[in-house]
mmCIF file of C-alpha atoms in Angstrom:
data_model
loop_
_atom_site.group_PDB
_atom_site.id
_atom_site.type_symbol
_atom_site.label_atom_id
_atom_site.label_comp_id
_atom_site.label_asym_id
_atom_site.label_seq_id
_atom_site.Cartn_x
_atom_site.Cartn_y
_atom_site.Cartn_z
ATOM 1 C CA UNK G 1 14.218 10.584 5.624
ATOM 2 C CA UNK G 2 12.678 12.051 2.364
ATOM 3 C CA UNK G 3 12.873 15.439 1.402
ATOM 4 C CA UNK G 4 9.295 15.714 1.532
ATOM 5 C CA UNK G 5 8.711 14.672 4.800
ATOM 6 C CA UNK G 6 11.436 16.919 6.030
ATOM 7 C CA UNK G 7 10.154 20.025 4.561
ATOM 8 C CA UNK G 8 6.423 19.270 6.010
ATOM 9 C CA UNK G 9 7.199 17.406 9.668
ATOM 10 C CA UNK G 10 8.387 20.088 11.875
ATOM 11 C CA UNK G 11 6.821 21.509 15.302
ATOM 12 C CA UNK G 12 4.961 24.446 14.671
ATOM 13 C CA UNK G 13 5.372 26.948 17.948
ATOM 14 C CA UNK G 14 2.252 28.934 17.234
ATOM 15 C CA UNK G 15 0.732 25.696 17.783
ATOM 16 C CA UNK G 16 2.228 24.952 21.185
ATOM 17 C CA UNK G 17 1.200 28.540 22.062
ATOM 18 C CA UNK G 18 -2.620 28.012 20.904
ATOM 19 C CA UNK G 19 -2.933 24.537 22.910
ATOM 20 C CA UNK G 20 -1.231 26.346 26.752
ATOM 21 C CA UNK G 21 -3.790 29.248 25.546
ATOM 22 C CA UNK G 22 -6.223 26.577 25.353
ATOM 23 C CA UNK G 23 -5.478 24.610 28.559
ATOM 24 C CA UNK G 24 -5.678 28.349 30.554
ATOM 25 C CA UNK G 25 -9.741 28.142 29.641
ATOM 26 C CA UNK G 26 -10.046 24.585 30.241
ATOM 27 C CA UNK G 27 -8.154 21.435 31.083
ATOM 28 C CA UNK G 28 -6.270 19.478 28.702
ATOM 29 C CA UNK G 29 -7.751 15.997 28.383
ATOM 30 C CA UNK G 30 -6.385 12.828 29.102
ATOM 31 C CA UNK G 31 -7.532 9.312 29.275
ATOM 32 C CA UNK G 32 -8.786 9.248 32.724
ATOM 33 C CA UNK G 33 -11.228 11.703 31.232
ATOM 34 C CA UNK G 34 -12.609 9.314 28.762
ATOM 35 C CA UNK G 35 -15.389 6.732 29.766
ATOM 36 C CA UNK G 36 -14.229 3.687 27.519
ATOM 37 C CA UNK G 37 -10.558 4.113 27.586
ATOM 38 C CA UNK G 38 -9.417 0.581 28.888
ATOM 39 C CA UNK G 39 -6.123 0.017 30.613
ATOM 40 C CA UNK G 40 -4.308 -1.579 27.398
ATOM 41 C CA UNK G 41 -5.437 1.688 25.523
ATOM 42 C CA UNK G 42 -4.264 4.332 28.347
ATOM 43 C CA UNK G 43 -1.061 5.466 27.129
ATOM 44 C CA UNK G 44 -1.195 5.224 23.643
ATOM 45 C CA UNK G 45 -4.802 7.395 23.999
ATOM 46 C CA UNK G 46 -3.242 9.368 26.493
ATOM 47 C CA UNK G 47 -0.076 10.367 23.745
ATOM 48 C CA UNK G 48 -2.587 11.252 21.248
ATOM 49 C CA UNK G 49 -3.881 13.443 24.011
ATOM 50 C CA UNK G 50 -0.715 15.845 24.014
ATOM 51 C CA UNK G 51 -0.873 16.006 20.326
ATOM 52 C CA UNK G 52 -4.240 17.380 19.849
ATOM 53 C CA UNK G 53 -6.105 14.635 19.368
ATOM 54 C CA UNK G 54 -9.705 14.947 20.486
ATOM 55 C CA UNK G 55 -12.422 12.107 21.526
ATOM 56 C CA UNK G 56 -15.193 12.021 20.512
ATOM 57 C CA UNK G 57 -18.820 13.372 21.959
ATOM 58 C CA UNK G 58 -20.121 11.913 25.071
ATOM 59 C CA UNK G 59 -16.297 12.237 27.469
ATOM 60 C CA UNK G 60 -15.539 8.953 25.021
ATOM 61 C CA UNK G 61 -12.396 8.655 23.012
ATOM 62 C CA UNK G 62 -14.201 5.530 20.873
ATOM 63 C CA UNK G 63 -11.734 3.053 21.321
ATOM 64 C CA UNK G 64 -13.830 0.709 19.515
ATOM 65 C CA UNK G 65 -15.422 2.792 16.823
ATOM 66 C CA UNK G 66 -14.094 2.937 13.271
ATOM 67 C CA UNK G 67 -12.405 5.644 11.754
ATOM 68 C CA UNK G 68 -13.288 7.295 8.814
ATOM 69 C CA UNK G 69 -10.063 8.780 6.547
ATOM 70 C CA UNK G 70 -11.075 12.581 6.868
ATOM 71 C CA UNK G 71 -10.334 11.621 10.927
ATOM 72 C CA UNK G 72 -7.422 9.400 10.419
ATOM 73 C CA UNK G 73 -5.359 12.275 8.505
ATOM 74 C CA UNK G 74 -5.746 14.309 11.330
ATOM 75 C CA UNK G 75 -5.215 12.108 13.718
ATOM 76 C CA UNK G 76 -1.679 11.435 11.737
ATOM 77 C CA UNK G 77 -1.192 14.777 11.147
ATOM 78 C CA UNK G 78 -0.716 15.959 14.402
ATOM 79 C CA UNK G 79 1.350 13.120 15.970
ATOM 80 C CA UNK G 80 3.338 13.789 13.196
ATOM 81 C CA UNK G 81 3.577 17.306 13.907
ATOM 82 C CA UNK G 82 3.487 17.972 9.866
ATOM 83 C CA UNK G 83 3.531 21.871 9.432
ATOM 84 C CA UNK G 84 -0.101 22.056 8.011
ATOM 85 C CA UNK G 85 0.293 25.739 6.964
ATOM 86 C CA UNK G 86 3.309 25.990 4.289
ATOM 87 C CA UNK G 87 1.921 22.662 2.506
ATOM 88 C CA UNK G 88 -0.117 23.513 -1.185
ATOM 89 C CA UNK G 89 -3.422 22.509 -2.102
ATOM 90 C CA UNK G 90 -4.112 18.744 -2.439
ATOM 91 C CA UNK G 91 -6.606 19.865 -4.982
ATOM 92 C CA UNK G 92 -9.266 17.231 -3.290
ATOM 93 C CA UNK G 93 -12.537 18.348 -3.487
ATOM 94 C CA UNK G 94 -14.453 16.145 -0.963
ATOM 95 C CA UNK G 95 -12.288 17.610 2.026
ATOM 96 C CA UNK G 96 -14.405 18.899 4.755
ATOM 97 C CA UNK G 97 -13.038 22.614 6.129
ATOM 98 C CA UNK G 98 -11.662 21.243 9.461
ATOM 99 C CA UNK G 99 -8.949 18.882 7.480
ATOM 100 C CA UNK G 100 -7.881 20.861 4.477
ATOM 101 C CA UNK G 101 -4.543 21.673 5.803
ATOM 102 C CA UNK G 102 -4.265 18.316 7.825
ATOM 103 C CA UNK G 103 -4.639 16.662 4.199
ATOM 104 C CA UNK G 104 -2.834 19.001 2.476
ATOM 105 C CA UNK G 105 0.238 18.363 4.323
ATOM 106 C CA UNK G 106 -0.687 14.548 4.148
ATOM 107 C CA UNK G 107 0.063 14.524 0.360
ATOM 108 C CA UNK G 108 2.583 17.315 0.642
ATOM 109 C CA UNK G 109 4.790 14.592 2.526
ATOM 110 C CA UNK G 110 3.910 11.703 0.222
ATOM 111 C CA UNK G 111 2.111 9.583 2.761
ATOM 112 C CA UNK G 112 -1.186 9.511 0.533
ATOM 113 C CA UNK G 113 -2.689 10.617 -3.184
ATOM 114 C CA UNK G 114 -5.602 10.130 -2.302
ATOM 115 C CA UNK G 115 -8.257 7.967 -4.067
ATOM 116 C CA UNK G 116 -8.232 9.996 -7.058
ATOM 117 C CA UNK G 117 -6.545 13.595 -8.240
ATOM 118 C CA UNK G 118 -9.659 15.366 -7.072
ATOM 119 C CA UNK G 119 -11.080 12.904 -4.474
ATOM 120 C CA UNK G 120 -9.681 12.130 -0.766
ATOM 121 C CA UNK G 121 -12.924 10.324 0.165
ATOM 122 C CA UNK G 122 -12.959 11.841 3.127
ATOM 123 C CA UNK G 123 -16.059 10.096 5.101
ATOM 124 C CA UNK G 124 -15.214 6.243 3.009
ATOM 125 C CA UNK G 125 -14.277 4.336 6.447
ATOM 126 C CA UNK G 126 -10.562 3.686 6.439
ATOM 127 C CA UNK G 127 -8.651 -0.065 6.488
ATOM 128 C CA UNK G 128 -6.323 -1.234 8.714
ATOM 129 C CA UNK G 129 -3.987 -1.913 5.396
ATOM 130 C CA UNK G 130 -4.367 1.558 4.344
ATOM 131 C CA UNK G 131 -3.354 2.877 8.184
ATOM 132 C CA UNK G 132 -0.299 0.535 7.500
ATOM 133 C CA UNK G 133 0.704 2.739 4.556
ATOM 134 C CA UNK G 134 -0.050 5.654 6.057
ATOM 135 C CA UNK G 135 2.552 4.772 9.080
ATOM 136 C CA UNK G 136 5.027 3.369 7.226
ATOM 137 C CA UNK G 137 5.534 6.229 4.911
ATOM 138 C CA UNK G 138 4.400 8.765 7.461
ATOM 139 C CA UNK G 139 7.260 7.476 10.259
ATOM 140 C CA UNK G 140 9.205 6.017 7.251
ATOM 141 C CA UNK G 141 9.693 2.592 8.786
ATOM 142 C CA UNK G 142 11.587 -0.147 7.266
ATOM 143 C CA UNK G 143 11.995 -3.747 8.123
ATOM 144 C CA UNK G 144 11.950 -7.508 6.995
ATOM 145 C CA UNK G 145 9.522 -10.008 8.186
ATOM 146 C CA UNK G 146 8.484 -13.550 7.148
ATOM 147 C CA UNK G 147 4.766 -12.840 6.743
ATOM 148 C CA UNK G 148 2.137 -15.680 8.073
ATOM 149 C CA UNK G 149 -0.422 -13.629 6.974
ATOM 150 C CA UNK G 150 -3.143 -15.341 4.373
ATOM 151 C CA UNK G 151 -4.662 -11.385 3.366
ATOM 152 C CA UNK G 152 -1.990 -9.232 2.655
ATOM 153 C CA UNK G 153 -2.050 -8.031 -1.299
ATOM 154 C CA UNK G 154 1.364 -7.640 -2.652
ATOM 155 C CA UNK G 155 0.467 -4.185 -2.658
ATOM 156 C CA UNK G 156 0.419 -3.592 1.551
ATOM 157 C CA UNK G 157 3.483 -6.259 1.888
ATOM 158 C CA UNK G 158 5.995 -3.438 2.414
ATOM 159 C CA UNK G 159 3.847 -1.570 5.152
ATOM 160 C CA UNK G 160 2.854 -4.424 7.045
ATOM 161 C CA UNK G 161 6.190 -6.240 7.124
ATOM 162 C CA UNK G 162 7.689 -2.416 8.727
ATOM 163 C CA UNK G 163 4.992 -2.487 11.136
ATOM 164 C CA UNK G 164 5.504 -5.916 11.998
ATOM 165 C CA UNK G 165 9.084 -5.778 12.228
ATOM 166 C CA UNK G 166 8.877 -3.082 13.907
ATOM 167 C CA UNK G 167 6.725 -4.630 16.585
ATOM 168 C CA UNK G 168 3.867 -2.024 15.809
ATOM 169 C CA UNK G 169 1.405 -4.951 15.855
ATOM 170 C CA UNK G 170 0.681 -8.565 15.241
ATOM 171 C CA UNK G 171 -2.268 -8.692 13.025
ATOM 172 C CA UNK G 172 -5.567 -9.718 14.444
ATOM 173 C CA UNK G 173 -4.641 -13.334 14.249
ATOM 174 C CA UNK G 174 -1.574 -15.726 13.640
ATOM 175 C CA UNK G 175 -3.010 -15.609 9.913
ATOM 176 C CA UNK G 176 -4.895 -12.292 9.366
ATOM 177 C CA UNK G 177 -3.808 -8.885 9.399
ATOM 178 C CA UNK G 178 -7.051 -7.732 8.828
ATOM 179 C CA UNK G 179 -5.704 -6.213 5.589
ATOM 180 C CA UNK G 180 -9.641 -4.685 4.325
ATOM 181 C CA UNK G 181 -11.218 -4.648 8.164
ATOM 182 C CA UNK G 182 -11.886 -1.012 8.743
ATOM 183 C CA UNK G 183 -9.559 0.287 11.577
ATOM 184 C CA UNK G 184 -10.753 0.875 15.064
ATOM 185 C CA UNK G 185 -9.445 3.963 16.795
ATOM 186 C CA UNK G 186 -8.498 2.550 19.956
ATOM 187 C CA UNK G 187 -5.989 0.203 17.766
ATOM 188 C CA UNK G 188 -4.659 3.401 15.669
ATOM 189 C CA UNK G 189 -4.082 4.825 18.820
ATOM 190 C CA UNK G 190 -1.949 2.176 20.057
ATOM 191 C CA UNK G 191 0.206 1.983 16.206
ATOM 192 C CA UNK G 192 0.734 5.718 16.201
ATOM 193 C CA UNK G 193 2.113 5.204 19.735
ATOM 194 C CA UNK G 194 3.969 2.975 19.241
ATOM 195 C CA UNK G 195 5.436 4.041 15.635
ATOM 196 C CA UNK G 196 6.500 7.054 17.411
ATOM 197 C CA UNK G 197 8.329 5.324 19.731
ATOM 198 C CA UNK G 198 10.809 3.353 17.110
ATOM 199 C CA UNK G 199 14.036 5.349 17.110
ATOM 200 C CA UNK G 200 16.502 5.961 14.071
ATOM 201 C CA UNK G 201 18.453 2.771 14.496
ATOM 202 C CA UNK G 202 15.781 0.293 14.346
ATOM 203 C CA UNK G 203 14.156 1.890 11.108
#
């Protein structure tokens, strides 16, 4: 584990407190409370859940809707449990208020720079090769893999062999990873679950 991501992933009590504060006014959420959750989606929608995670409008968690990066570093950030307050300035500009910290401790921990110094691009729709980064750094995966895979840049090898190898998923076909599709968030739900899951040995 780097030093980075040891200094910024820790569970942040004040945190725990605020979400059983929370659930005292109203009911934590779960999948059963989402309309478009389907079975193959349950538990990995359902962990997000107990992080923080929140659906979307209209009791949907949008399963199939694409995620935009501002989103997706949150998302990561709390599974991750990164400690969002200690972490510096990214020095992004295009941030919008409700993710500062969440990207702040994203770069903090070396799992993304960014598009440029001063520029996250927060609302830019985010890849399923750029999610593979973002896990592989962020849960600091390893592995080795024969790729089959026709659209993987040299670039993305690295993440998507880890989350191959480590059974996080199969691409979207025997010869596409789906390396520049943007990522839906029913399927980052289901590679944050299951990145979570891969213990110290296997990495």
């Amino acid at each position: 584990m780097t030093q980075g991501t040891k200094s910024y992933r820790k569970f942040v009590a004040t945190a725990a407190t605020a979400t059983l504060v929370a659930s005292a006014i109203a009911p934590l959420a779960s999948a059963a409370s989402f309309t478009d959750v389907a079975p193959k989606y349950k538990e990995a929608v359902d962990f997000l859940v107990s992080k923080g995670v929140d659906g979307l409008p209209g009791n949907k968690f949008g399963v199939n809707d694409n995620i935009k990066r501002v989103d997706a570093a949150v998302m990561i950030a709390k599974v991750l449990e990164l400690d969002i307050k200690s972490a510096p300035a990214s020095g992004f500009t295009d941030v919008p208020a409700r993710a500062v910290e969440h990207v702040n401790a994203l770069k903090a921990a070396g799992i993304t720079n960014g598009k440029t110094t001063t520029k996250f691009d927060s609302h830019a729709l985010i890849t399923r090769g750029e999610l593979a980064k973002w896990i592989q750094r962020g849960f600091e995966l390893k592995g080795s893999s024969d790729l089959a895979f026709t659209d993987v840049a040299p670039s993305y090898k690295e993440a998507v062999t880890a989350l191959v190898s480590n059974q996080i998923t199969n691409g979207i076909s025997e010869k596409q990873f789906g390396t520049n599709n943007p990522a839906k968030r029913g399927d980052y739900a289901i590679f944050l679950h299951k990145a979570s899951q891969v213990t110290p040995e296997q990495k």
